[in-house]
Short mmCIF file of C-alpha atoms in Angstrom, two decimals:
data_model
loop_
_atom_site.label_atom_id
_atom_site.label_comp_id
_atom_site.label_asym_id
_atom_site.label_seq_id
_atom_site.Cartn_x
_atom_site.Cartn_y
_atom_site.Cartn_z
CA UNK A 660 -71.54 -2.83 -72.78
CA UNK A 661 -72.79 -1.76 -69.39
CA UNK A 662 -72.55 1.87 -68.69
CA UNK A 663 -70.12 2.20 -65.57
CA UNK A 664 -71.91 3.85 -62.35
CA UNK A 665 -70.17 6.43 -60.70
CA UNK A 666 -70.77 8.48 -57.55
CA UNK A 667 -68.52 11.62 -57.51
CA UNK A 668 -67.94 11.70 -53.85
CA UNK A 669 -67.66 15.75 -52.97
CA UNK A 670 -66.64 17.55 -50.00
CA UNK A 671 -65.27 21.11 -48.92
CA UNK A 672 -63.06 18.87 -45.75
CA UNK A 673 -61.36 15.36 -46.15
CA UNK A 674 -64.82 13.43 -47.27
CA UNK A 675 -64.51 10.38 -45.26
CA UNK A 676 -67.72 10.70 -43.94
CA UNK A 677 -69.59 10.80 -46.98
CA UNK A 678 -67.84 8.10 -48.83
CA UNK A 679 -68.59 5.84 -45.84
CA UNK A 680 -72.18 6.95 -46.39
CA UNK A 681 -71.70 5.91 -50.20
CA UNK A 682 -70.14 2.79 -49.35
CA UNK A 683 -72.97 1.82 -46.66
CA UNK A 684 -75.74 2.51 -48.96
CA UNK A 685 -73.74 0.50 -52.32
CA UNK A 686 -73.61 -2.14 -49.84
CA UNK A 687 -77.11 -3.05 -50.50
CA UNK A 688 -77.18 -2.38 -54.43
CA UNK A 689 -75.37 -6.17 -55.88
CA UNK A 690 -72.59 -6.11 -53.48
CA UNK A 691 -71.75 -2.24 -53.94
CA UNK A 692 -70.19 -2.32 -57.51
CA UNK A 693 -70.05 1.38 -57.98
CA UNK A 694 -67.20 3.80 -58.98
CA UNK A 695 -66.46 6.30 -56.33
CA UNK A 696 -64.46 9.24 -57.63
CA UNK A 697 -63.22 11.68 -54.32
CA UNK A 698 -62.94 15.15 -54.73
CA UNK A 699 -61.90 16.63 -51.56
CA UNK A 700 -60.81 20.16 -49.76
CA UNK A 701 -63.64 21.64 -52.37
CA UNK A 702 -62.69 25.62 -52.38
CA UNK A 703 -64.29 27.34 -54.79
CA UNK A 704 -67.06 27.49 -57.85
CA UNK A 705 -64.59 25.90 -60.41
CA UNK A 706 -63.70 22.70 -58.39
CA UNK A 707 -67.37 21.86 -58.98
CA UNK A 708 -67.91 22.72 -62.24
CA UNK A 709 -65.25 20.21 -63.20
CA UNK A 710 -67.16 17.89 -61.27
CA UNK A 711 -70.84 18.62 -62.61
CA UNK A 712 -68.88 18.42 -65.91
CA UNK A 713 -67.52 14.93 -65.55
CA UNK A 714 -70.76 14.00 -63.59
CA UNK A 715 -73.10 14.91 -66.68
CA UNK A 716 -70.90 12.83 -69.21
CA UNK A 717 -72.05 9.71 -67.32
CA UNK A 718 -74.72 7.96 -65.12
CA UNK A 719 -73.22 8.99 -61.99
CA UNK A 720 -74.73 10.87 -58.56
CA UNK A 721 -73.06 13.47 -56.68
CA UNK A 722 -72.60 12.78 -53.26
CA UNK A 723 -71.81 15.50 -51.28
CA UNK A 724 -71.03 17.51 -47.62
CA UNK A 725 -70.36 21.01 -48.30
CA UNK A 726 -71.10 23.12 -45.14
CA UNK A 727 -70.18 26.62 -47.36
CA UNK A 728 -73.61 27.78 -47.96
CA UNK A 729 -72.40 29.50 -51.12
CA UNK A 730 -70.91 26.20 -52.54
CA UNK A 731 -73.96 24.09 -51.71
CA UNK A 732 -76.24 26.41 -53.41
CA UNK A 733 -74.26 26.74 -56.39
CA UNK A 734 -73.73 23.16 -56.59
CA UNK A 735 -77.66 22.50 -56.38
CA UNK A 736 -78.29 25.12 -58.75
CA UNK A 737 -76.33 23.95 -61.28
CA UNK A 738 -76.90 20.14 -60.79
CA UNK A 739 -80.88 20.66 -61.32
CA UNK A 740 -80.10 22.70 -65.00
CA UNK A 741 -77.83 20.24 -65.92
CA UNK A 742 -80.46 17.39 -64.78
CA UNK A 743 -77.91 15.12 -62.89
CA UNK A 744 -78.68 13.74 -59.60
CA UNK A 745 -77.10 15.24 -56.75
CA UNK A 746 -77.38 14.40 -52.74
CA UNK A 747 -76.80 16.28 -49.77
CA UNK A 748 -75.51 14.32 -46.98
CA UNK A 749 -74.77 16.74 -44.54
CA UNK A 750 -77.57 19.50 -44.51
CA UNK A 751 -81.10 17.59 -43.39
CA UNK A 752 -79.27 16.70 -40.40
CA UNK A 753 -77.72 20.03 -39.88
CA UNK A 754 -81.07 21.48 -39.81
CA UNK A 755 -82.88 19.08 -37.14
CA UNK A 756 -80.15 20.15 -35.02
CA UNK A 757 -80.89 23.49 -35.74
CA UNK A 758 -84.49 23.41 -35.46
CA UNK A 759 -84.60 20.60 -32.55
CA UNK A 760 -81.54 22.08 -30.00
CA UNK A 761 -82.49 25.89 -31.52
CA UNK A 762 -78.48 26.64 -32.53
CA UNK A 763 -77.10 27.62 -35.33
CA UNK A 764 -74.07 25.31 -36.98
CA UNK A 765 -71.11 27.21 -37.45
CA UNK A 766 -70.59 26.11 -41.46
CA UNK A 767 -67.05 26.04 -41.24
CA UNK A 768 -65.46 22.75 -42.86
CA UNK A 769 -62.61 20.86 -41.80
CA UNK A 770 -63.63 21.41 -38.04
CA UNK A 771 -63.99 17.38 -37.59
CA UNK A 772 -60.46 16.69 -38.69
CA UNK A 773 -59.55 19.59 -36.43
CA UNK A 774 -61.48 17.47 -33.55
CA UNK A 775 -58.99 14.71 -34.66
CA UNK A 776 -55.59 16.49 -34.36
CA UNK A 777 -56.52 17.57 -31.03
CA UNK A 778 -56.86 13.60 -29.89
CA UNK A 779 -53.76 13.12 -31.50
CA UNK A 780 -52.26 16.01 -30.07
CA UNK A 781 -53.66 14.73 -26.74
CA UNK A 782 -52.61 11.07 -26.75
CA UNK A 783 -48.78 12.45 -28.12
CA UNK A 784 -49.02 14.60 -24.76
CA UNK A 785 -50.08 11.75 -22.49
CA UNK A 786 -47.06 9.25 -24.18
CA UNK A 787 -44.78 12.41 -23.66
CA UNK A 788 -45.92 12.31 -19.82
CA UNK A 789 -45.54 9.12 -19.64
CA UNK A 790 -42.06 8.75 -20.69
CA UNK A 791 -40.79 11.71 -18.90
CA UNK A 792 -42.28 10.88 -15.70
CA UNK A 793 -39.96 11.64 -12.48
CA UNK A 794 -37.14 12.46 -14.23
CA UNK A 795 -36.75 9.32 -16.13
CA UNK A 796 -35.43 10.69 -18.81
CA UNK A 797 -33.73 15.12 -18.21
CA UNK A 798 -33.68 14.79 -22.20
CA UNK A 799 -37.74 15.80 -22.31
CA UNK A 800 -36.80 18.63 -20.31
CA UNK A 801 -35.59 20.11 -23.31
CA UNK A 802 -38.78 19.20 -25.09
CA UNK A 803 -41.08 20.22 -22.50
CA UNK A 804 -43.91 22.49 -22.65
CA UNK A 805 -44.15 22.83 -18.73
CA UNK A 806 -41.14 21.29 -16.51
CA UNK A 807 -42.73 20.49 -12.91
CA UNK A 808 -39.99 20.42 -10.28
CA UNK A 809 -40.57 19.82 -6.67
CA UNK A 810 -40.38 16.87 -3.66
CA UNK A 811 -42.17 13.95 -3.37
CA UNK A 812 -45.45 14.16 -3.08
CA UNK A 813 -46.21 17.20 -4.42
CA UNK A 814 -48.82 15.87 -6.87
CA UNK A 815 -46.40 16.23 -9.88
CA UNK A 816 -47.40 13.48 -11.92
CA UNK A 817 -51.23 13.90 -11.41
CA UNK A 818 -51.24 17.44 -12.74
CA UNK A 819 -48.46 16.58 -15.37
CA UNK A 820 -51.15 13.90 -16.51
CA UNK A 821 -53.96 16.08 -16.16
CA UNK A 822 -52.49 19.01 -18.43
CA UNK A 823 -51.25 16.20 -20.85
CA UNK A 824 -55.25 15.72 -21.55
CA UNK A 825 -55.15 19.81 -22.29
CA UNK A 826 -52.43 18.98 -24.97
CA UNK A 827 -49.53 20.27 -22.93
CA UNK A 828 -46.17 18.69 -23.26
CA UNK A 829 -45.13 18.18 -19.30
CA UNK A 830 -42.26 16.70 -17.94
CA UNK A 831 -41.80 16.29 -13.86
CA UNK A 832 -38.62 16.24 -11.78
CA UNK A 833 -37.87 15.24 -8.18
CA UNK A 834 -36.10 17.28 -5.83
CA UNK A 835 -34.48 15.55 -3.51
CA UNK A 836 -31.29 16.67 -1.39
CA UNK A 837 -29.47 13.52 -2.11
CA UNK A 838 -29.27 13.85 -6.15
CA UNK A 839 -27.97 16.61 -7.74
CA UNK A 840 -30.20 18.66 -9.94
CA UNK A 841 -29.99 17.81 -13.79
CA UNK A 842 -27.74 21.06 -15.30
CA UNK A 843 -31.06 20.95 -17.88
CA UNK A 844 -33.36 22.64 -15.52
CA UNK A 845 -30.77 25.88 -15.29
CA UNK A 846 -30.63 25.76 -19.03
CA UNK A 847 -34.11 26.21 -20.16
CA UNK A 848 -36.24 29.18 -20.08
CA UNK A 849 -37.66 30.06 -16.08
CA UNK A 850 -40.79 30.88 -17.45
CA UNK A 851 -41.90 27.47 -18.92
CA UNK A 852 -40.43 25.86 -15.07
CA UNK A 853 -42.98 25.90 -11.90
CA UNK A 854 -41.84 24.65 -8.53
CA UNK A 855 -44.78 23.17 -6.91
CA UNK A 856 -44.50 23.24 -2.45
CA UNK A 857 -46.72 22.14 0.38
CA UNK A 858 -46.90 22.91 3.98
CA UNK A 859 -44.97 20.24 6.12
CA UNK A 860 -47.42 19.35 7.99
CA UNK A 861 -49.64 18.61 5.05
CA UNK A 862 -46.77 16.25 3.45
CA UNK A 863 -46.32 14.65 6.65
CA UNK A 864 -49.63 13.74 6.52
CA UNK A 865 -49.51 12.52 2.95
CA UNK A 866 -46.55 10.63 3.15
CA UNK A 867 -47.85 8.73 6.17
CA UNK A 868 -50.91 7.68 4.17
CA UNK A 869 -48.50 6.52 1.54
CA UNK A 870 -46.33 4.52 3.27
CA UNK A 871 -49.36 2.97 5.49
CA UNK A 872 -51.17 1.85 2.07
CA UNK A 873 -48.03 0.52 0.72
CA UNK A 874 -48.22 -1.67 3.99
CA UNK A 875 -44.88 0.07 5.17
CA UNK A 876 -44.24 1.32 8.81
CA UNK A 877 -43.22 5.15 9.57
CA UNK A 878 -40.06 5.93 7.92
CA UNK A 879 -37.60 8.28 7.24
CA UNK A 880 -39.54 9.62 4.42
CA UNK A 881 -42.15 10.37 6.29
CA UNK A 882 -40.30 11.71 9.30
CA UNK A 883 -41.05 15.66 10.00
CA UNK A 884 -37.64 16.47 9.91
CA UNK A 885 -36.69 15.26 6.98
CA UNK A 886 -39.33 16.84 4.59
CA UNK A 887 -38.48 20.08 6.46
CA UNK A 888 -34.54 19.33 4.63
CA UNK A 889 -36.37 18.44 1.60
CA UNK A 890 -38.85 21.45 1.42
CA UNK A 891 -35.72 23.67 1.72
CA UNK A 892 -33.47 22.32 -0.54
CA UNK A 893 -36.17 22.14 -2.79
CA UNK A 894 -37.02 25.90 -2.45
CA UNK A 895 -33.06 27.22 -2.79
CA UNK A 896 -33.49 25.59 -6.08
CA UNK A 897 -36.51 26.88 -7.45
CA UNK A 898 -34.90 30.48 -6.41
CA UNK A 899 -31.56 29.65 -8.27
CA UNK A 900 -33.71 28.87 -11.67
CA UNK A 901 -36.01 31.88 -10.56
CA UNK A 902 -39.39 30.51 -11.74
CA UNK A 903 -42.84 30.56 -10.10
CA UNK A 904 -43.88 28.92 -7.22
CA UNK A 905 -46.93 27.59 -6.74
CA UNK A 906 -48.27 25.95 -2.79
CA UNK A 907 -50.16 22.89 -3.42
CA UNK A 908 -51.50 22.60 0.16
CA UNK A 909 -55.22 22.07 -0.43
CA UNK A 910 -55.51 22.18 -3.68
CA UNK A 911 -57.31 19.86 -6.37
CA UNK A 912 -55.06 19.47 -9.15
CA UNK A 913 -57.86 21.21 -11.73
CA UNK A 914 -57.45 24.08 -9.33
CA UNK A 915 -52.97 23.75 -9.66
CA UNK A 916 -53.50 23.84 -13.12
CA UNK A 917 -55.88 26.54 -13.58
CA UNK A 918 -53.66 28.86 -11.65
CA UNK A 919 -50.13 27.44 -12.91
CA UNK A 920 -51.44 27.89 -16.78
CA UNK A 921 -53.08 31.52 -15.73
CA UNK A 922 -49.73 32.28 -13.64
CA UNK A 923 -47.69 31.09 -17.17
CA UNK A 924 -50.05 33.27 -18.88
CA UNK A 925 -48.86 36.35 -17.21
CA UNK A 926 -45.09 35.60 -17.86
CA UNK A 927 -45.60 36.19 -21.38
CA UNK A 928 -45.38 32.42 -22.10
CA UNK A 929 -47.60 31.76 -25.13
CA UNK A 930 -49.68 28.16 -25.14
CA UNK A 931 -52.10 26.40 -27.81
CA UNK A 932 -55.79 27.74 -27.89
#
């Protein structure tokens, strides 16, 4: 009867990497009829020795990425005494970088699937943005990490979308004289609201572009008088909830969000690294 072959597939983080690796190269061996055993989230000396245990009780190789210096030594040690084969997938690589881009890796495992839960994190931020985009829905206001208010024009969604790729839950709402102000906005916390407001002239301007892209002629939207009704409604608002103001006029939206999350910052309101 044919001795089974077994690679014990062993990592200190999730080990997806590696058993790819395995797969890839058991690929080329008859199809890849091999055993792979997964040992992951590797912590200390005794999750290996059951492994080097199990490993020397059959014809198997060790397959492993353990970025713990400690852990990898150990493991090699003990692997050569007890004479079974045992592979580092991560470290010859490691060191090219090192010797190649002169830096040091930072041998801390699990930082990968940390890379991943900030993309999720990042696309669940964009979807939230998304969804509570000029107040399409004053139940995300709730839910918000930042709640834009302010009149048209004020580059609300850009810079809601813009800290959405920064992981930040943002919702915007529209000011506008007409439409009464969802009861939401003077029920959450001032600090996590920012009114954003812009010169007149400056959203004259803007809104004039607008409309004359859209393929519209001068309208009331755009009229000078009107914004100035808007920009003060808009402002006895922001004073009722009492939370920061911040003049858009001129600004690139990296710049708007730099000083909104620094302004935030200050309040006492505490955001994700």
């Amino acid at each position: 009867m044919k001795e089974k072959e077994v690679v014990y597939v062993v990592s200190d983080s999730v080990g997806d990497t590696a058993e790819l690796m395995v797969k890839a190269v058991a690929s080329q061996f008859n199809g890849g009829e091999v055993e792979i055993e997964h040992i992951s989230y590797v912590g200390d000396k005794s999750d290996l020795d059951n492994v080097l245990d199990s490993a020397k009780e059959s014809r198997s190789i060790i397959a492993y990425t353990l970025v713990i210096p400690d852990l990898k030594q150990y493991l090699d040690e003990r692997a050569k005494v007890e004479g079974i084969t045992a592979v580092d997938l991560m470290n010859p690589l490691m060191e090219a970088f090192s010797k190649q881009f002169n830096k040091d890796p930072k041998r801390e495992p699990r930082l990968m699937r940390k890379l991943d839960d900030n993309y999720f994190k990042r696309v669940a931020a964009v979807e939230f943005a998304v969804k509570y985009d000029d107040g399409q829905d004053v139940r995300g206001i709730q839910k918000a990490d930042i709640v834009l208010i302010g009149v048209s024009r004020t580059s609300k969604t850009p810079l809601s979308m813009y800290l959405a790729h920064k992981r930040y839950k943002v919702a915007n709402v529209p000011l506008v004289p007409e439409v009464r102000p969802p009861e939401e906005l003077f029920q959450i916390s001032k600090n996590k609201c920012v009114g954003l407001v812009i010169t007149p002239d400056k959203l004259n301007e803007i809104r004039k572009e607008r409309l004359k892209n859209l393929g519209l002629k001068v309208a009331n939207y755009a009229e000078l008088d009107r914004i100035l009704i808007e920009l003060e409604y808009a402002e006895k608002i922001m004073k009722r909830i009492g939370c920061p103001i911040i003049n858009v006029s001129n600004k690139a939206v990296e710049e708007t969000a730099d000083l909104l999350l620094a302004m935030l910052k200050k309040r006492g309101v505490g955001f994700r690294e």
